[in-house]
Amino acid sequence: MGEVILTMKGIDKSFPGVHALDHVDLEVRKGEVHALMGENGAGKSTLMKVLTGIYSKDSGTITYEGREVEFHNPREAQEAGIVIVHQELNMMNHLTVAQNIFIGREFMKGKLIDDAKMNAEANKLFQQLGIDINPAEKMGNLTVGKQQMCEIAKAISHEAKVIIFDEPSAALTEAEIEELFKIIRDLRAKQLGIVYISHRMDEIKVITDRVTVMRDGGYVGTLITEQCTKDDIINMMVGRVIYEDPKTASTVPPGAPVVLKVEHLNAGKMVKDVSFELHKGEILGFSGLMGAGRTETARALFGADPKESGDIYINGTKVDIKSPQDAVKHGIGYLSEDRKRYGIVVGKTVAENSTMAHLKDFLSGVFIDKKKENDVTQKYVDRLKTKTPSVDQLVVNLSGGNQQKVVLAKWLVRNCDILIFDEPTRGIDVGAKSEIYHLMNELAAEGKSIIMISSEMTEILRMSDRIVVMCEGRKTAEIDIAEATQENIMHAATLR
Amino acid sequence: MQTTSKSGNAFTNNPIVKAIGLQRIVVVLAVILEAVLFSILSPAFRQYATVVSILDYSYYISFMAIGVTFCLISGGNDLSVGTGMICYALAGGFLVQQMHMPVWVGLIVTIAMGLIFGVINGVMVAIMNLPPFIATLCTMLITRGFGSIITGGMAVSWPSRSSPDGWFRSMFKIINNGKIIPVGFLIVLLAILIMSIVLNKTKVGRYIIAIGSNKEAARLSGVNVIKYQMMAYIISGFFAGLAGIAYAATFSSSVAPGTGAGLELDAIGGAIIGGTSMTGGSGSIIGTLLGVFVMSLLKTGLPYVGLQANWQQIITGIVLIVAIYIDVLKNKHTA
């Protein structure tokens, strides 16, 4: 490790209602790989966005190469030599590799673009990095791993001095990760400062020199990787006080029948051989870090995405779910994490949304029986305590929590016995949150079975009877609530 | 890890096939097949006059299609080229016929009108962020109405070949002692060549491809997205103007207001058949030219086999569906 190249000190940033960064410090040295760790929402990405000028900071100082700096946009940061290699690659698939690398600063020969020179320059970069990519190949034809190499080459071509890798390994194969690490070590040897954001504990131990841990927007501490254990890091990541009382024991009566059994479910890259059982009246929590494959599992189960293999049994009978329509027919309801996109139709009324999944019950002849629709909707508005002036109110005018209740009403009208809540309280304020929790408990007590996907540890510990932990598409643990702790869940969530 | 993940059979992997592009080979075969089929079905089809007729149709469709190709590649579309072309030719011809201005003024005004409406489309799409399909659909209506208003609802006759002002007709067709030389094809080829270079070798083309491929990435790379997106529509407008001139020059009948709707589909169809993607990001001008000939052959050939206007529309519709479906399949394959 060389001298300090970048220091962020006391960085503070608030968004309306959220204190996103609370006096965070970060120091990066030349020739260092510095891990930035923390749970989902700990503030890692926000910190990097402040660094590269996507967000402006409220207070604090950034010192880069001995001078205090403030970048106003990613371009300024890039010109100064700070570059992010994004997790989601920003590539133009129809252009060639070289064209992508030099977009916006093409080599020209008079009025025409000099593609030959761009290819040659790209080749030089690749040689420097020791990677084998044809610069004239169309970007879309490369694997994700190779595309990432191109992003790195692009960063190098900007004469970067600090490169930030935002979860670079998330989409890579083992072999590709090896190649990535080789490049990162090379860059380190060339005295670049490297910030490495990742959830993968094993990688952190292998590739990084120091670790800075963030939690809930705050700075927890910085450790030298060699001198700490995986558990040290996990403890720093989760060591928060849980304000709400976690559930201490399962409330599912012993011997409750299995209503849903999933066996060896495979779907795409994100769902690998997932098996689990759901009992009557149970709330089964699905925990894991971002990209663990929980939503993908739910979507495959619900028939929203195609599955490659796997058997699904409902009440002991094998069922074939090929589409959401099939799933609904078998009594499964899905409350999406992205309500506005998948859950509700914002331009429609509460009543229209509530009856959408079961409209055939509300027909008299070919016409919709408006009175029946309103009556039934009103029943659920009362039952769920949905705050709406009337059932004719447009859903767009309701708060997040009440929108969620409308989605729930939709599935209850359909009489679904299995409900999948995907991030049920995302974007919902605290008061409405506990109402949703209350409702979920009530439904479970009535014998409905619930799968609850949540990224909030407190929510998982408070609501679940049993917890399935996933990591990278695999189920890595199944923990009874009586034995569940933040530590053992986080441990399983980072298990590769 | 392999660099190219595409698999294929011996034919599609053949280097010559790869260099030319499978799609282009298929399109050329389609053109030949069409010609052979029409020749077999109708002896009258087999004559020089038919070739001239096919070319006559190809000129204005080609020009429209070149412009539309740029819009499609940018991730948009331009539905206004058909009615636009007629509107611009009406405006230019009106000045010549009614205001007795020189022909060259009429020609310049025709192109200028195209540029103006190109800018209007560009502003709507790139700055106001209207969906291209809807924005240019509105321009389609506006140009149709506007053309009629300019001429007071009257058809416009550009100077005839025999009149002293008829020289402009010789740009596309030289008639000498009854012998017809379709020189317009050279103009089209020249345009194809220039616009191919613009698309593949200049910043304008490169950025239009980049925008159609991934607009956000292009923006983050420092590309002036608004400017280059507008550029696609301005190019389209310019070529719609050229198409208007080609239309006025090749057909001796007068230009009638209220017509032109539906012609844009010949152009869009040509572009898509030629391998330009409906979803943006990829396309080729030469492919477009080949696609145009598929459309132009259909237009000329169908009457020979006894299928008149109504049937032509049905067949054009079906051809478009097939072409777009191939595009959908192609995208599914690369996704």
mmCIF file with all atom_site columns, N, CA and C in Angstrom, chain A residues 192-233:
data_model
loop_
_atom_site.group_PDB
_atom_site.id
_atom_site.type_symbol
_atom_site.label_atom_id
_atom_site.label_alt_id
_atom_site.label_comp_id
_atom_site.label_asym_id
_atom_site.label_entity_id
_atom_site.label_seq_id
_atom_site.pdbx_PDB_ins_code
_atom_site.Cartn_x
_atom_site.Cartn_y
_atom_site.Cartn_z
_atom_site.occupancy
_atom_site.B_iso_or_equiv
_atom_site.pdbx_formal_charge
_atom_site.auth_seq_id
_atom_site.auth_comp_id
_atom_site.auth_asym_id
_atom_site.auth_atom_id
_atom_site.pdbx_PDB_model_num
ATOM 1   N N  . LEU A 1 192 ? -2.807  1.732   -8.629 1.00 0.00 ? 192 LEU A N  1
ATOM 2   C CA . LEU A 1 192 ? -4.130  2.337   -8.660 1.00 0.00 ? 192 LEU A CA 1
ATOM 3   C C  . LEU A 1 192 ? -4.810  2.093   -7.321 1.00 0.00 ? 192 LEU A C  1
ATOM 4   N N  . GLY A 1 193 ? -5.721  2.995   -6.969 1.00 0.00 ? 193 GLY A N  1
ATOM 5   C CA . GLY A 1 193 ? -6.541  2.763   -5.792 1.00 0.00 ? 193 GLY A CA 1
ATOM 6   C C  . GLY A 1 193 ? -7.822  2.092   -6.233 1.00 0.00 ? 193 GLY A C  1
ATOM 7   N N  . ILE A 1 194 ? -8.219  1.019   -5.552 1.00 0.00 ? 194 ILE A N  1
ATOM 8   C CA . ILE A 1 194 ? -9.392  0.280   -5.991 1.00 0.00 ? 194 ILE A CA 1
ATOM 9   C C  . ILE A 1 194 ? -10.395 0.128   -4.854 1.00 0.00 ? 194 ILE A C  1
ATOM 10  N N  . VAL A 1 195 ? -11.629 0.519   -5.134 1.00 0.00 ? 195 VAL A N  1
ATOM 11  C CA . VAL A 1 195 ? -12.708 0.298   -4.177 1.00 0.00 ? 195 VAL A CA 1
ATOM 12  C C  . VAL A 1 195 ? -13.514 -0.874  -4.684 1.00 0.00 ? 195 VAL A C  1
ATOM 13  N N  . TYR A 1 196 ? -13.711 -1.865  -3.829 1.00 0.00 ? 196 TYR A N  1
ATOM 14  C CA . TYR A 1 196 ? -14.360 -3.094  -4.255 1.00 0.00 ? 196 TYR A CA 1
ATOM 15  C C  . TYR A 1 196 ? -15.600 -3.316  -3.409 1.00 0.00 ? 196 TYR A C  1
ATOM 16  N N  . ILE A 1 197 ? -16.774 -3.139  -4.051 1.00 0.00 ? 197 ILE A N  1
ATOM 17  C CA . ILE A 1 197 ? -18.031 -3.335  -3.323 1.00 0.00 ? 197 ILE A CA 1
ATOM 18  C C  . ILE A 1 197 ? -18.512 -4.756  -3.592 1.00 0.00 ? 197 ILE A C  1
ATOM 19  N N  . SER A 1 198 ? -18.738 -5.501  -2.538 1.00 0.00 ? 198 SER A N  1
ATOM 20  C CA . SER A 1 198 ? -19.223 -6.868  -2.733 1.00 0.00 ? 198 SER A CA 1
ATOM 21  C C  . SER A 1 198 ? -19.872 -7.373  -1.461 1.00 0.00 ? 198 SER A C  1
ATOM 22  N N  . HIS A 1 199 ? -20.739 -8.337  -1.633 1.00 0.00 ? 199 HIS A N  1
ATOM 23  C CA . HIS A 1 199 ? -21.346 -9.003  -0.477 1.00 0.00 ? 199 HIS A CA 1
ATOM 24  C C  . HIS A 1 199 ? -20.620 -10.293 -0.150 1.00 0.00 ? 199 HIS A C  1
ATOM 25  N N  . ARG A 1 200 ? -19.727 -10.706 -1.036 1.00 0.00 ? 200 ARG A N  1
ATOM 26  C CA . ARG A 1 200 ? -19.197 -12.058 -0.914 1.00 0.00 ? 200 ARG A CA 1
ATOM 27  C C  . ARG A 1 200 ? -17.987 -12.075 0.003  1.00 0.00 ? 200 ARG A C  1
ATOM 28  N N  . MET A 1 201 ? -18.203 -12.662 1.141  1.00 0.00 ? 201 MET A N  1
ATOM 29  C CA . MET A 1 201 ? -17.199 -12.666 2.182  1.00 0.00 ? 201 MET A CA 1
ATOM 30  C C  . MET A 1 201 ? -15.897 -13.315 1.705  1.00 0.00 ? 201 MET A C  1
ATOM 31  N N  . ASP A 1 202 ? -16.026 -14.410 0.970  1.00 0.00 ? 202 ASP A N  1
ATOM 32  C CA . ASP A 1 202 ? -14.828 -15.139 0.562  1.00 0.00 ? 202 ASP A CA 1
ATOM 33  C C  . ASP A 1 202 ? -13.957 -14.293 -0.350 1.00 0.00 ? 202 ASP A C  1
ATOM 34  N N  . GLU A 1 203 ? -14.610 -13.578 -1.255 1.00 0.00 ? 203 GLU A N  1
ATOM 35  C CA . GLU A 1 203 ? -13.856 -12.720 -2.171 1.00 0.00 ? 203 GLU A CA 1
ATOM 36  C C  . GLU A 1 203 ? -13.127 -11.633 -1.420 1.00 0.00 ? 203 GLU A C  1
ATOM 37  N N  . ILE A 1 204 ? -13.816 -11.093 -0.439 1.00 0.00 ? 204 ILE A N  1
ATOM 38  C CA . ILE A 1 204 ? -13.222 -10.008 0.335  1.00 0.00 ? 204 ILE A CA 1
ATOM 39  C C  . ILE A 1 204 ? -11.902 -10.484 0.942  1.00 0.00 ? 204 ILE A C  1
ATOM 40  N N  . LYS A 1 205 ? -11.946 -11.698 1.471  1.00 0.00 ? 205 LYS A N  1
ATOM 41  C CA . LYS A 1 205 ? -10.731 -12.235 2.085  1.00 0.00 ? 205 LYS A CA 1
ATOM 42  C C  . LYS A 1 205 ? -9.626  -12.445 1.048  1.00 0.00 ? 205 LYS A C  1
ATOM 43  N N  . VAL A 1 206 ? -10.020 -12.819 -0.141 1.00 0.00 ? 206 VAL A N  1
ATOM 44  C CA . VAL A 1 206 ? -9.023  -13.154 -1.163 1.00 0.00 ? 206 VAL A CA 1
ATOM 45  C C  . VAL A 1 206 ? -8.388  -11.916 -1.791 1.00 0.00 ? 206 VAL A C  1
ATOM 46  N N  . ILE A 1 207 ? -9.212  -10.932 -2.114 1.00 0.00 ? 207 ILE A N  1
ATOM 47  C CA . ILE A 1 207 ? -8.726  -9.884  -3.011 1.00 0.00 ? 207 ILE A CA 1
ATOM 48  C C  . ILE A 1 207 ? -8.430  -8.556  -2.325 1.00 0.00 ? 207 ILE A C  1
ATOM 49  N N  . THR A 1 208 ? -8.988  -8.332  -1.121 1.00 0.00 ? 208 THR A N  1
ATOM 50  C CA . THR A 1 208 ? -8.873  -6.964  -0.594 1.00 0.00 ? 208 THR A CA 1
ATOM 51  C C  . THR A 1 208 ? -7.794  -6.835  0.478  1.00 0.00 ? 208 THR A C  1
ATOM 52  N N  . ASP A 1 209 ? -7.328  -5.595  0.659  1.00 0.00 ? 209 ASP A N  1
ATOM 53  C CA . ASP A 1 209 ? -6.317  -5.296  1.667  1.00 0.00 ? 209 ASP A CA 1
ATOM 54  C C  . ASP A 1 209 ? -6.944  -4.741  2.937  1.00 0.00 ? 209 ASP A C  1
ATOM 55  N N  . ARG A 1 210 ? -7.962  -3.895  2.744  1.00 0.00 ? 210 ARG A N  1
ATOM 56  C CA . ARG A 1 210 ? -8.671  -3.352  3.909  1.00 0.00 ? 210 ARG A CA 1
ATOM 57  C C  . ARG A 1 210 ? -10.170 -3.406  3.662  1.00 0.00 ? 210 ARG A C  1
ATOM 58  N N  . VAL A 1 211 ? -10.911 -3.351  4.738  1.00 0.00 ? 211 VAL A N  1
ATOM 59  C CA . VAL A 1 211 ? -12.371 -3.394  4.646  1.00 0.00 ? 211 VAL A CA 1
ATOM 60  C C  . VAL A 1 211 ? -12.956 -2.225  5.418  1.00 0.00 ? 211 VAL A C  1
ATOM 61  N N  . THR A 1 212 ? -13.834 -1.468  4.763  1.00 0.00 ? 212 THR A N  1
ATOM 62  C CA . THR A 1 212 ? -14.616 -0.485  5.502  1.00 0.00 ? 212 THR A CA 1
ATOM 63  C C  . THR A 1 212 ? -16.056 -0.979  5.525  1.00 0.00 ? 212 THR A C  1
ATOM 64  N N  . VAL A 1 213 ? -16.639 -0.998  6.717  1.00 0.00 ? 213 VAL A N  1
ATOM 65  C CA . VAL A 1 213 ? -18.002 -1.509  6.862  1.00 0.00 ? 213 VAL A CA 1
ATOM 66  C C  . VAL A 1 213 ? -18.954 -0.358  7.147  1.00 0.00 ? 213 VAL A C  1
ATOM 67  N N  . MET A 1 214 ? -20.080 -0.376  6.454  1.00 0.00 ? 214 MET A N  1
ATOM 68  C CA . MET A 1 214 ? -21.128 0.620   6.692  1.00 0.00 ? 214 MET A CA 1
ATOM 69  C C  . MET A 1 214 ? -22.375 -0.091  7.176  1.00 0.00 ? 214 MET A C  1
ATOM 70  N N  . ARG A 1 215 ? -23.165 0.634   7.948  1.00 0.00 ? 215 ARG A N  1
ATOM 71  C CA . ARG A 1 215 ? -24.424 0.061   8.418  1.00 0.00 ? 215 ARG A CA 1
ATOM 72  C C  . ARG A 1 215 ? -25.444 1.190   8.554  1.00 0.00 ? 215 ARG A C  1
ATOM 73  N N  . ASP A 1 216 ? -26.606 1.026   7.977  1.00 0.00 ? 216 ASP A N  1
ATOM 74  C CA . ASP A 1 216 ? -27.688 2.006   8.083  1.00 0.00 ? 216 ASP A CA 1
ATOM 75  C C  . ASP A 1 216 ? -27.214 3.436   7.800  1.00 0.00 ? 216 ASP A C  1
ATOM 76  N N  . GLY A 1 217 ? -26.404 3.582   6.770  1.00 0.00 ? 217 GLY A N  1
ATOM 77  C CA . GLY A 1 217 ? -25.958 4.914   6.383  1.00 0.00 ? 217 GLY A CA 1
ATOM 78  C C  . GLY A 1 217 ? -24.821 5.457   7.223  1.00 0.00 ? 217 GLY A C  1
ATOM 79  N N  . GLY A 1 218 ? -24.377 4.695   8.221  1.00 0.00 ? 218 GLY A N  1
ATOM 80  C CA . GLY A 1 218 ? -23.308 5.174   9.103  1.00 0.00 ? 218 GLY A CA 1
ATOM 81  C C  . GLY A 1 218 ? -22.003 4.427   8.859  1.00 0.00 ? 218 GLY A C  1
ATOM 82  N N  . TYR A 1 219 ? -20.931 5.014   9.342  1.00 0.00 ? 219 TYR A N  1
ATOM 83  C CA . TYR A 1 219 ? -19.611 4.399   9.234  1.00 0.00 ? 219 TYR A CA 1
ATOM 84  C C  . TYR A 1 219 ? -19.387 3.537   10.470 1.00 0.00 ? 219 TYR A C  1
ATOM 85  N N  . VAL A 1 220 ? -19.053 2.269   10.276 1.00 0.00 ? 220 VAL A N  1
ATOM 86  C CA . VAL A 1 220 ? -18.839 1.399   11.425 1.00 0.00 ? 220 VAL A CA 1
ATOM 87  C C  . VAL A 1 220 ? -17.357 1.295   11.745 1.00 0.00 ? 220 VAL A C  1
ATOM 88  N N  . GLY A 1 221 ? -16.552 1.052   10.737 1.00 0.00 ? 221 GLY A N  1
ATOM 89  C CA . GLY A 1 221 ? -15.129 0.965   11.020 1.00 0.00 ? 221 GLY A CA 1
ATOM 90  C C  . GLY A 1 221 ? -14.356 0.448   9.826  1.00 0.00 ? 221 GLY A C  1
ATOM 91  N N  . THR A 1 222 ? -13.046 0.522   9.926  1.00 0.00 ? 222 THR A N  1
ATOM 92  C CA . THR A 1 222 ? -12.181 0.015   8.873  1.00 0.00 ? 222 THR A CA 1
ATOM 93  C C  . THR A 1 222 ? -11.202 -0.980  9.477  1.00 0.00 ? 222 THR A C  1
ATOM 94  N N  . LEU A 1 223 ? -11.065 -2.135  8.852  1.00 0.00 ? 223 LEU A N  1
ATOM 95  C CA . LEU A 1 223 ? -10.190 -3.187  9.355  1.00 0.00 ? 223 LEU A CA 1
ATOM 96  C C  . LEU A 1 223 ? -9.169  -3.550  8.293  1.00 0.00 ? 223 LEU A C  1
ATOM 97  N N  . ILE A 1 224 ? -8.062  -4.110  8.722  1.00 0.00 ? 224 ILE A N  1
ATOM 98  C CA . ILE A 1 224 ? -7.123  -4.684  7.775  1.00 0.00 ? 224 ILE A CA 1
ATOM 99  C C  . ILE A 1 224 ? -7.567  -6.127  7.532  1.00 0.00 ? 224 ILE A C  1
ATOM 100 N N  . THR A 1 225 ? -7.799  -6.461  6.273  1.00 0.00 ? 225 THR A N  1
ATOM 101 C CA . THR A 1 225 ? -8.451  -7.733  5.953  1.00 0.00 ? 225 THR A CA 1
ATOM 102 C C  . THR A 1 225 ? -7.709  -8.917  6.567  1.00 0.00 ? 225 THR A C  1
ATOM 103 N N  . GLU A 1 226 ? -6.403  -8.882  6.467  1.00 0.00 ? 226 GLU A N  1
ATOM 104 C CA . GLU A 1 226 ? -5.610  -10.003 6.967  1.00 0.00 ? 226 GLU A CA 1
ATOM 105 C C  . GLU A 1 226 ? -5.818  -10.259 8.449  1.00 0.00 ? 226 GLU A C  1
ATOM 106 N N  . GLN A 1 227 ? -6.088  -9.181  9.170  1.00 0.00 ? 227 GLN A N  1
ATOM 107 C CA . GLN A 1 227 ? -6.132  -9.310  10.626 1.00 0.00 ? 227 GLN A CA 1
ATOM 108 C C  . GLN A 1 227 ? -7.524  -9.576  11.171 1.00 0.00 ? 227 GLN A C  1
ATOM 109 N N  . CYS A 1 228 ? -8.520  -9.750  10.284 1.00 0.00 ? 228 CYS A N  1
ATOM 110 C CA . CYS A 1 228 ? -9.850  -9.977  10.829 1.00 0.00 ? 228 CYS A CA 1
ATOM 111 C C  . CYS A 1 228 ? -10.466 -11.240 10.256 1.00 0.00 ? 228 CYS A C  1
ATOM 112 N N  . THR A 1 229 ? -11.450 -11.749 10.934 1.00 0.00 ? 229 THR A N  1
ATOM 113 C CA . THR A 1 229 ? -12.128 -12.951 10.465 1.00 0.00 ? 229 THR A CA 1
ATOM 114 C C  . THR A 1 229 ? -13.441 -12.546 9.806  1.00 0.00 ? 229 THR A C  1
ATOM 115 N N  . LYS A 1 230 ? -14.009 -13.502 9.116  1.00 0.00 ? 230 LYS A N  1
ATOM 116 C CA . LYS A 1 230 ? -15.297 -13.305 8.479  1.00 0.00 ? 230 LYS A CA 1
ATOM 117 C C  . LYS A 1 230 ? -16.348 -12.881 9.509  1.00 0.00 ? 230 LYS A C  1
ATOM 118 N N  . ASP A 1 231 ? -16.290 -13.505 10.680 1.00 0.00 ? 231 ASP A N  1
ATOM 119 C CA . ASP A 1 231 ? -17.271 -13.195 11.716 1.00 0.00 ? 231 ASP A CA 1
ATOM 120 C C  . ASP A 1 231 ? -17.136 -11.764 12.217 1.00 0.00 ? 231 ASP A C  1
ATOM 121 N N  . ASP A 1 232 ? -15.891 -11.279 12.293 1.00 0.00 ? 232 ASP A N  1
ATOM 122 C CA . ASP A 1 232 ? -15.697 -9.880  12.698 1.00 0.00 ? 232 ASP A CA 1
ATOM 123 C C  . ASP A 1 232 ? -16.483 -8.963  11.768 1.00 0.00 ? 232 ASP A C  1
ATOM 124 N N  . ILE A 1 233 ? -16.338 -9.249  10.468 1.00 0.00 ? 233 ILE A N  1
ATOM 125 C CA . ILE A 1 233 ? -16.991 -8.382  9.478  1.00 0.00 ? 233 ILE A CA 1
ATOM 126 C C  . ILE A 1 233 ? -18.509 -8.499  9.587  1.00 0.00 ? 233 ILE A C  1
#
